Amino acid sequence: MVRSILLIRHGRTAYNAQNRFQGQIDIPLDEVGRWQAERTGEALRELLGLNQRIAPASGATLPDTGEAFDPAANLLVVSSDLSRAMATAHAFADPWGLEVHPEPRLRERSFGEWEGVPLPQAEAEYPEDYRAWRDGMGGELRHGAESRAALGERGMQAVNDWARRASDDQTILFFSHGACIAETIDCMLEPVGSTSGIANFSTMRNDHWAELIPFESQAAGQRWRLLFYNRGPALAMTPQWENPFGE
């Protein structure tokens, strides 16, 4: 079983900046998003390029053995096949010459008729459905959106399938989308008590990540432990993160 996994949200897009439902429309990163992806790539390479090993069950750091870190042997990069996620993955992987494996099951949630619609417009035209979506009551389903349960299940299946194929010394980086990451994590943690979906998590910021490790137990099936959520580069704590070019 894999040593640990990271789920990373893509950088900013024009739809993010315009506060639109994005869904599975293939929107590229904007200029700010490309800059964010480079910064997150740098932060992750620094984080993962150390001569440290993480004990899967406890999260304890093991002593430095002095063994050189081999990215190709120790890291696996998997991404939603939508271009905004792929570009974010390549910003991390390309400097190390790592292959990026496309995985359609990590695509963002489909929002049906609401895809591309500004949130204020949806609220004005469908106030009851919008409030029901915002409160987690499923108003978006009346407009053809994918269910949260289906989203979390396909994301969890993708993560578990890749994790089972990985070695004990590997970390997998999954580049995906905000709703997909939140619902996937919820499904992965459900055996240890998480049941109310996205309400358990704040919206992950662009180019931030979560980290999970396998949870060893006698229970049937794979279980996971969440170490970090919504973690990002140090620059993300400054105004420069959303306005790097001083515009």
PDB file of C-alpha atoms in Angstrom:
ATOM      1  CA  MET A   1       0.000   0.000   0.000  1.00  0.00           C
ATOM      2  CA  VAL A   2       1.118   3.511  -0.831  1.00  0.00           C
ATOM      3  CA  ARG A   3       3.012   5.524   1.819  1.00  0.00           C
ATOM      4  CA  SER A   4       0.883   8.679   1.530  1.00  0.00           C
ATOM      5  CA  ILE A   5      -1.292  10.599  -0.919  1.00  0.00           C
ATOM      6  CA  LEU A   6      -1.803  14.277  -1.657  1.00  0.00           C
ATOM      7  CA  LEU A   7      -4.873  15.724  -3.352  1.00  0.00           C
ATOM      8  CA  ILE A   8      -4.123  19.093  -4.942  1.00  0.00           C
ATOM      9  CA  ARG A   9      -6.612  21.578  -6.352  1.00  0.00           C
ATOM     10  CA  HIS A  10      -5.765  23.280  -9.637  1.00  0.00           C
ATOM     11  CA  GLY A  11      -4.771  26.931  -9.977  1.00  0.00           C
ATOM     12  CA  ARG A  12      -7.151  29.794 -10.635  1.00  0.00           C
ATOM     13  CA  THR A  13      -9.200  30.035 -13.833  1.00  0.00           C
ATOM     14  CA  ALA A  14     -11.200  32.901 -15.322  1.00  0.00           C
ATOM     15  CA  TYR A  15     -14.382  31.160 -14.104  1.00  0.00           C
ATOM     16  CA  ASN A  16     -12.991  31.036 -10.559  1.00  0.00           C
ATOM     17  CA  ALA A  17     -12.229  34.754 -10.735  1.00  0.00           C
ATOM     18  CA  GLN A  18     -15.723  35.473 -12.116  1.00  0.00           C
ATOM     19  CA  ASN A  19     -17.430  33.321  -9.455  1.00  0.00           C
ATOM     20  CA  ARG A  20     -19.077  30.969 -11.967  1.00  0.00           C
ATOM     21  CA  PHE A  21     -20.094  27.331 -11.675  1.00  0.00           C
ATOM     22  CA  GLN A  22     -17.267  25.608 -13.495  1.00  0.00           C
ATOM     23  CA  GLY A  23     -18.043  21.910 -13.461  1.00  0.00           C
ATOM     24  CA  GLN A  24     -16.628  19.868 -16.303  1.00  0.00           C
ATOM     25  CA  ILE A  25     -16.272  22.700 -18.806  1.00  0.00           C
ATOM     26  CA  ASP A  26     -12.614  22.554 -19.824  1.00  0.00           C
ATOM     27  CA  ILE A  27     -11.504  26.020 -18.703  1.00  0.00           C
ATOM     28  CA  PRO A  28      -7.721  26.645 -18.732  1.00  0.00           C
ATOM     29  CA  LEU A  29      -5.716  28.331 -15.997  1.00  0.00           C
ATOM     30  CA  ASP A  30      -5.577  32.102 -16.247  1.00  0.00           C
ATOM     31  CA  GLU A  31      -2.351  34.078 -15.781  1.00  0.00           C
ATOM     32  CA  VAL A  32      -2.723  34.115 -12.006  1.00  0.00           C
ATOM     33  CA  GLY A  33      -3.510  30.393 -12.009  1.00  0.00           C
ATOM     34  CA  ARG A  34      -0.347  29.592 -13.947  1.00  0.00           C
ATOM     35  CA  TRP A  35       1.697  31.630 -11.465  1.00  0.00           C
ATOM     36  CA  GLN A  36      -0.011  29.868  -8.534  1.00  0.00           C
ATOM     37  CA  ALA A  37       0.692  26.467 -10.083  1.00  0.00           C
ATOM     38  CA  GLU A  38       4.391  27.289 -10.364  1.00  0.00           C
ATOM     39  CA  ARG A  39       4.531  28.356  -6.708  1.00  0.00           C
ATOM     40  CA  THR A  40       2.718  25.251  -5.529  1.00  0.00           C
ATOM     41  CA  GLY A  41       4.951  23.071  -7.688  1.00  0.00           C
ATOM     42  CA  GLU A  42       7.970  24.622  -5.994  1.00  0.00           C
ATOM     43  CA  ALA A  43       6.483  24.131  -2.519  1.00  0.00           C
ATOM     44  CA  LEU A  44       5.596  20.496  -3.166  1.00  0.00           C
ATOM     45  CA  ARG A  45       8.987  19.702  -4.644  1.00  0.00           C
ATOM     46  CA  GLU A  46      10.626  21.156  -1.552  1.00  0.00           C
ATOM     47  CA  LEU A  47       8.272  19.199   0.695  1.00  0.00           C
ATOM     48  CA  LEU A  48       8.769  15.882  -1.081  1.00  0.00           C
ATOM     49  CA  GLY A  49      12.439  16.168  -2.022  1.00  0.00           C
ATOM     50  CA  LEU A  50      13.699  15.550   1.513  1.00  0.00           C
ATOM     51  CA  ASN A  51      15.556  12.442   2.718  1.00  0.00           C
ATOM     52  CA  GLN A  52      12.804  11.681   5.176  1.00  0.00           C
ATOM     53  CA  ARG A  53      10.341   8.839   5.271  1.00  0.00           C
ATOM     54  CA  ILE A  54       6.894   8.878   6.857  1.00  0.00           C
ATOM     55  CA  ALA A  55       5.699   5.874   8.845  1.00  0.00           C
ATOM     56  CA  PRO A  56       2.266   5.074   7.330  1.00  0.00           C
ATOM     57  CA  ALA A  57       0.474   4.054  10.520  1.00  0.00           C
ATOM     58  CA  SER A  58       1.647   6.750  12.920  1.00  0.00           C
ATOM     59  CA  GLY A  59       2.765   9.652  10.754  1.00  0.00           C
ATOM     60  CA  ALA A  60       6.050   9.716  12.663  1.00  0.00           C
ATOM     61  CA  THR A  61       9.134  10.921  10.828  1.00  0.00           C
ATOM     62  CA  LEU A  62      11.796   8.254  10.592  1.00  0.00           C
ATOM     63  CA  PRO A  63      15.516   9.044  10.885  1.00  0.00           C
ATOM     64  CA  ASP A  64      17.316  10.365   7.813  1.00  0.00           C
ATOM     65  CA  THR A  65      19.141   7.430   6.259  1.00  0.00           C
ATOM     66  CA  GLY A  66      21.190   9.567   3.895  1.00  0.00           C
ATOM     67  CA  GLU A  67      19.707   7.657   0.963  1.00  0.00           C
ATOM     68  CA  ALA A  68      19.214   9.798  -2.129  1.00  0.00           C
ATOM     69  CA  PHE A  69      15.608  10.564  -3.009  1.00  0.00           C
ATOM     70  CA  ASP A  70      14.667   9.199  -6.435  1.00  0.00           C
ATOM     71  CA  PRO A  71      11.571  11.065  -7.715  1.00  0.00           C
ATOM     72  CA  ALA A  72      10.776   8.538 -10.440  1.00  0.00           C
ATOM     73  CA  ALA A  73      10.787   5.671  -7.930  1.00  0.00           C
ATOM     74  CA  ASN A  74       9.145   7.441  -5.026  1.00  0.00           C
ATOM     75  CA  LEU A  75       6.507   9.661  -6.649  1.00  0.00           C
ATOM     76  CA  LEU A  76       3.507   8.987  -8.861  1.00  0.00           C
ATOM     77  CA  VAL A  77       1.572  11.872 -10.458  1.00  0.00           C
ATOM     78  CA  VAL A  78      -2.085  11.398 -11.437  1.00  0.00           C
ATOM     79  CA  SER A  79      -4.395  14.126 -12.708  1.00  0.00           C
ATOM     80  CA  SER A  80      -7.927  14.837 -13.803  1.00  0.00           C
ATOM     81  CA  ASP A  81      -7.831  14.997 -17.577  1.00  0.00           C
ATOM     82  CA  LEU A  82      -9.317  18.524 -17.611  1.00  0.00           C
ATOM     83  CA  SER A  83      -6.694  21.011 -18.789  1.00  0.00           C
ATOM     84  CA  ARG A  84      -6.633  23.194 -15.654  1.00  0.00           C
ATOM     85  CA  ALA A  85      -5.708  20.202 -13.502  1.00  0.00           C
ATOM     86  CA  MET A  86      -3.268  18.781 -16.053  1.00  0.00           C
ATOM     87  CA  ALA A  87      -1.442  22.117 -16.340  1.00  0.00           C
ATOM     88  CA  THR A  88      -1.153  22.315 -12.548  1.00  0.00           C
ATOM     89  CA  ALA A  89       0.179  18.758 -12.430  1.00  0.00           C
ATOM     90  CA  HIS A  90       2.753  19.474 -15.132  1.00  0.00           C
ATOM     91  CA  ALA A  91       3.956  22.574 -13.248  1.00  0.00           C
ATOM     92  CA  PHE A  92       4.968  20.170 -10.466  1.00  0.00           C
ATOM     93  CA  ALA A  93       6.071  17.174 -12.528  1.00  0.00           C
ATOM     94  CA  ASP A  94       7.936  18.597 -15.514  1.00  0.00           C
ATOM     95  CA  PRO A  95      11.035  19.930 -13.683  1.00  0.00           C
ATOM     96  CA  TRP A  96      11.644  16.391 -12.391  1.00  0.00           C
ATOM     97  CA  GLY A  97      10.771  14.700 -15.683  1.00  0.00           C
ATOM     98  CA  LEU A  98       7.869  12.821 -14.122  1.00  0.00           C
ATOM     99  CA  GLU A  99       5.033  11.425 -16.201  1.00  0.00           C
ATOM    100  CA  VAL A 100       1.521  12.766 -15.535  1.00  0.00           C
ATOM    101  CA  HIS A 101      -1.114  10.010 -15.728  1.00  0.00           C
ATOM    102  CA  PRO A 102      -4.584  11.276 -16.795  1.00  0.00           C
ATOM    103  CA  GLU A 103      -7.510   9.957 -14.756  1.00  0.00           C
ATOM    104  CA  PRO A 104     -11.045  10.962 -15.900  1.00  0.00           C
ATOM    105  CA  ARG A 105     -12.568   9.858 -12.575  1.00  0.00           C
ATOM    106  CA  LEU A 106     -10.860  12.852 -10.930  1.00  0.00           C
ATOM    107  CA  ARG A 107     -12.795  15.364 -13.027  1.00  0.00           C
ATOM    108  CA  GLU A 108     -14.787  18.057 -11.265  1.00  0.00           C
ATOM    109  CA  ARG A 109     -18.423  17.509 -10.403  1.00  0.00           C
ATOM    110  CA  SER A 110     -20.786  18.019 -13.317  1.00  0.00           C
ATOM    111  CA  PHE A 111     -23.183  20.872 -12.590  1.00  0.00           C
ATOM    112  CA  GLY A 112     -25.515  20.245 -15.530  1.00  0.00           C
ATOM    113  CA  GLU A 113     -27.422  23.332 -16.686  1.00  0.00           C
ATOM    114  CA  TRP A 114     -25.614  25.513 -14.170  1.00  0.00           C
ATOM    115  CA  GLU A 115     -22.150  25.022 -15.670  1.00  0.00           C
ATOM    116  CA  GLY A 116     -20.732  28.386 -16.723  1.00  0.00           C
ATOM    117  CA  VAL A 117     -23.481  30.312 -14.907  1.00  0.00           C
ATOM    118  CA  PRO A 118     -22.383  33.043 -12.444  1.00  0.00           C
ATOM    119  CA  LEU A 119     -23.439  32.187  -8.908  1.00  0.00           C
ATOM    120  CA  PRO A 120     -25.371  35.476  -8.444  1.00  0.00           C
ATOM    121  CA  GLN A 121     -27.361  34.700 -11.625  1.00  0.00           C
ATOM    122  CA  ALA A 122     -28.286  31.223 -10.406  1.00  0.00           C
ATOM    123  CA  GLU A 123     -29.318  32.699  -7.061  1.00  0.00           C
ATOM    124  CA  ALA A 124     -31.508  35.338  -8.767  1.00  0.00           C
ATOM    125  CA  GLU A 125     -33.170  32.932 -11.237  1.00  0.00           C
ATOM    126  CA  TYR A 126     -33.556  29.898  -8.974  1.00  0.00           C
ATOM    127  CA  PRO A 127     -33.483  31.228  -5.399  1.00  0.00           C
ATOM    128  CA  GLU A 128     -34.961  28.125  -3.726  1.00  0.00           C
ATOM    129  CA  ASP A 129     -32.746  25.695  -5.634  1.00  0.00           C
ATOM    130  CA  TYR A 130     -29.698  27.864  -5.065  1.00  0.00           C
ATOM    131  CA  ARG A 131     -30.311  28.008  -1.312  1.00  0.00           C
ATOM    132  CA  ALA A 132     -30.856  24.253  -1.250  1.00  0.00           C
ATOM    133  CA  TRP A 133     -27.507  23.751  -3.067  1.00  0.00           C
ATOM    134  CA  ARG A 134     -25.721  26.155  -0.721  1.00  0.00           C
ATOM    135  CA  ASP A 135     -27.157  24.369   2.326  1.00  0.00           C
ATOM    136  CA  GLY A 136     -26.259  20.926   1.012  1.00  0.00           C
ATOM    137  CA  MET A 137     -29.869  19.920   0.344  1.00  0.00           C
ATOM    138  CA  GLY A 138     -29.523  19.089  -3.352  1.00  0.00           C
ATOM    139  CA  GLY A 139     -31.246  21.921  -5.184  1.00  0.00           C
ATOM    140  CA  GLU A 140     -28.673  21.654  -7.969  1.00  0.00           C
ATOM    141  CA  LEU A 141     -29.885  18.131  -8.767  1.00  0.00           C
ATOM    142  CA  ARG A 142     -33.015  19.635 -10.320  1.00  0.00           C
ATOM    143  CA  HIS A 143     -30.721  21.188 -12.929  1.00  0.00           C
ATOM    144  CA  GLY A 144     -28.905  18.027 -13.951  1.00  0.00           C
ATOM    145  CA  ALA A 145     -25.974  18.158 -11.520  1.00  0.00           C
ATOM    146  CA  GLU A 146     -24.128  14.989 -10.573  1.00  0.00           C
ATOM    147  CA  SER A 147     -24.955  13.830  -7.061  1.00  0.00           C
ATOM    148  CA  ARG A 148     -22.398  14.374  -4.324  1.00  0.00           C
ATOM    149  CA  ALA A 149     -22.510  10.670  -3.478  1.00  0.00           C
ATOM    150  CA  ALA A 150     -21.653   9.665  -7.048  1.00  0.00           C
ATOM    151  CA  LEU A 151     -18.868  12.236  -7.163  1.00  0.00           C
ATOM    152  CA  GLY A 152     -17.277  11.028  -3.944  1.00  0.00           C
ATOM    153  CA  GLU A 153     -17.574   7.397  -4.942  1.00  0.00           C
ATOM    154  CA  ARG A 154     -15.838   7.812  -8.306  1.00  0.00           C
ATOM    155  CA  GLY A 155     -13.086   9.907  -6.740  1.00  0.00           C
ATOM    156  CA  MET A 156     -12.517   7.370  -3.968  1.00  0.00           C
ATOM    157  CA  GLN A 157     -12.434   4.495  -6.451  1.00  0.00           C
ATOM    158  CA  ALA A 158      -9.776   6.303  -8.487  1.00  0.00           C
ATOM    159  CA  VAL A 159      -7.626   7.023  -5.430  1.00  0.00           C
ATOM    160  CA  ASN A 160      -7.925   3.497  -4.038  1.00  0.00           C
ATOM    161  CA  ASP A 161      -7.206   1.891  -7.422  1.00  0.00           C
ATOM    162  CA  TRP A 162      -3.977   3.867  -7.842  1.00  0.00           C
ATOM    163  CA  ALA A 163      -3.014   3.379  -4.178  1.00  0.00           C
ATOM    164  CA  ARG A 164      -3.325  -0.397  -4.439  1.00  0.00           C
ATOM    165  CA  ARG A 165      -0.945  -0.421  -7.406  1.00  0.00           C
ATOM    166  CA  ALA A 166       1.682   1.722  -5.679  1.00  0.00           C
ATOM    167  CA  SER A 167       4.578   0.481  -3.577  1.00  0.00           C
ATOM    168  CA  ASP A 168       5.133   1.127   0.129  1.00  0.00           C
ATOM    169  CA  ASP A 169       7.764   3.749  -0.689  1.00  0.00           C
ATOM    170  CA  GLN A 170       5.615   5.809  -3.041  1.00  0.00           C
ATOM    171  CA  THR A 171       3.691   9.020  -2.529  1.00  0.00           C
ATOM    172  CA  ILE A 172       0.911   9.704  -5.042  1.00  0.00           C
ATOM    173  CA  LEU A 173      -0.036  13.240  -5.997  1.00  0.00           C
ATOM    174  CA  PHE A 174      -3.596  13.541  -7.313  1.00  0.00           C
ATOM    175  CA  PHE A 175      -4.370  16.818  -9.088  1.00  0.00           C
ATOM    176  CA  SER A 176      -8.090  17.479  -9.125  1.00  0.00           C
ATOM    177  CA  HIS A 177     -10.839  20.005  -8.293  1.00  0.00           C
ATOM    178  CA  GLY A 178     -12.423  21.558  -5.220  1.00  0.00           C
ATOM    179  CA  ALA A 179     -15.732  19.685  -4.999  1.00  0.00           C
ATOM    180  CA  CYS A 180     -14.195  16.425  -6.181  1.00  0.00           C
ATOM    181  CA  ILE A 181     -11.480  16.578  -3.521  1.00  0.00           C
ATOM    182  CA  ALA A 182     -13.907  17.396  -0.688  1.00  0.00           C
ATOM    183  CA  GLU A 183     -16.386  14.652  -1.575  1.00  0.00           C
ATOM    184  CA  THR A 184     -13.631  12.114  -2.248  1.00  0.00           C
ATOM    185  CA  ILE A 185     -12.064  12.743   1.151  1.00  0.00           C
ATOM    186  CA  ASP A 186     -15.452  12.463   2.811  1.00  0.00           C
ATOM    187  CA  CYS A 187     -15.986   9.022   1.270  1.00  0.00           C
ATOM    188  CA  MET A 188     -12.480   7.955   2.243  1.00  0.00           C
ATOM    189  CA  LEU A 189     -13.055   8.954   5.879  1.00  0.00           C
ATOM    190  CA  GLU A 190     -16.616   7.679   6.172  1.00  0.00           C
ATOM    191  CA  PRO A 191     -15.643   4.437   7.974  1.00  0.00           C
ATOM    192  CA  VAL A 192     -14.287   6.537  10.843  1.00  0.00           C
ATOM    193  CA  GLY A 193     -17.337   8.736  11.227  1.00  0.00           C
ATOM    194  CA  SER A 194     -17.442  11.429   8.520  1.00  0.00           C
ATOM    195  CA  THR A 195     -20.904  11.339   6.959  1.00  0.00           C
ATOM    196  CA  SER A 196     -22.103  14.833   6.027  1.00  0.00           C
ATOM    197  CA  GLY A 197     -19.965  15.511   2.983  1.00  0.00           C
ATOM    198  CA  ILE A 198     -18.732  18.909   1.979  1.00  0.00           C
ATOM    199  CA  ALA A 199     -20.190  20.485   5.126  1.00  0.00           C
ATOM    200  CA  ASN A 200     -17.198  18.990   6.940  1.00  0.00           C
ATOM    201  CA  PHE A 201     -14.704  20.934   4.827  1.00  0.00           C
ATOM    202  CA  SER A 202     -14.194  24.541   3.845  1.00  0.00           C
ATOM    203  CA  THR A 203     -13.759  25.059   0.116  1.00  0.00           C
ATOM    204  CA  MET A 204     -10.179  24.239  -0.778  1.00  0.00           C
ATOM    205  CA  ARG A 205      -8.337  27.263  -2.140  1.00  0.00           C
ATOM    206  CA  ASN A 206      -6.757  27.192  -5.579  1.00  0.00           C
ATOM    207  CA  ASP A 207      -3.448  25.323  -5.610  1.00  0.00           C
ATOM    208  CA  HIS A 208      -3.785  24.048  -2.046  1.00  0.00           C
ATOM    209  CA  TRP A 209      -3.683  20.420  -1.009  1.00  0.00           C
ATOM    210  CA  ALA A 210      -4.710  17.736   1.451  1.00  0.00           C
ATOM    211  CA  GLU A 211      -2.590  14.829   2.662  1.00  0.00           C
ATOM    212  CA  LEU A 212      -3.765  11.406   3.824  1.00  0.00           C
ATOM    213  CA  ILE A 213      -1.990   8.255   4.980  1.00  0.00           C
ATOM    214  CA  PRO A 214      -3.228   4.657   5.183  1.00  0.00           C
ATOM    215  CA  PHE A 215      -4.807   3.813   8.507  1.00  0.00           C
ATOM    216  CA  GLU A 216      -3.830   0.331   9.609  1.00  0.00           C
ATOM    217  CA  SER A 217      -6.643  -1.616  11.218  1.00  0.00           C
ATOM    218  CA  GLN A 218      -8.261  -5.026  11.255  1.00  0.00           C
ATOM    219  CA  ALA A 219     -11.417  -3.682   9.589  1.00  0.00           C
ATOM    220  CA  ALA A 220     -12.232  -4.850   6.097  1.00  0.00           C
ATOM    221  CA  GLY A 221     -11.377  -2.493   3.264  1.00  0.00           C
ATOM    222  CA  GLN A 222      -8.996   0.414   2.967  1.00  0.00           C
ATOM    223  CA  ARG A 223      -9.161   3.171   5.591  1.00  0.00           C
ATOM    224  CA  TRP A 224      -7.399   6.525   5.625  1.00  0.00           C
ATOM    225  CA  ARG A 225      -6.286   9.177   8.102  1.00  0.00           C
ATOM    226  CA  LEU A 226      -6.354  12.876   7.191  1.00  0.00           C
ATOM    227  CA  LEU A 227      -3.153  14.739   8.141  1.00  0.00           C
ATOM    228  CA  PHE A 228      -3.636  18.124   6.442  1.00  0.00           C
ATOM    229  CA  TYR A 229      -6.387  19.955   4.567  1.00  0.00           C
ATOM    230  CA  ASN A 230      -6.208  23.277   2.688  1.00  0.00           C
ATOM    231  CA  ARG A 231      -2.447  23.511   3.072  1.00  0.00           C
ATOM    232  CA  GLY A 232      -0.576  25.784   0.662  1.00  0.00           C
ATOM    233  CA  PRO A 233       2.630  27.695  -0.032  1.00  0.00           C
ATOM    234  CA  ALA A 234       3.663  30.399   2.424  1.00  0.00           C
ATOM    235  CA  LEU A 235       2.810  33.036  -0.210  1.00  0.00           C
ATOM    236  CA  ALA A 236      -0.822  31.922  -0.063  1.00  0.00           C
ATOM    237  CA  MET A 237      -1.063  33.669   3.320  1.00  0.00           C
ATOM    238  CA  THR A 238      -0.334  37.043   1.682  1.00  0.00           C
ATOM    239  CA  PRO A 239      -2.376  39.296  -0.642  1.00  0.00           C
ATOM    240  CA  GLN A 240       0.103  38.469  -3.402  1.00  0.00           C
ATOM    241  CA  TRP A 241      -1.522  35.054  -3.874  1.00  0.00           C
ATOM    242  CA  GLU A 242      -4.614  36.502  -5.570  1.00  0.00           C
ATOM    243  CA  ASN A 243      -2.871  39.551  -7.065  1.00  0.00           C
ATOM    244  CA  PRO A 244       0.731  38.595  -7.911  1.00  0.00           C
ATOM    245  CA  PHE A 245       1.116  41.175 -10.660  1.00  0.00           C
ATOM    246  CA  GLY A 246      -0.089  44.206  -8.713  1.00  0.00           C
ATOM    247  CA  GLU A 247      -3.071  44.909 -10.941  1.00  0.00           C
TER     248      GLU A 247
END
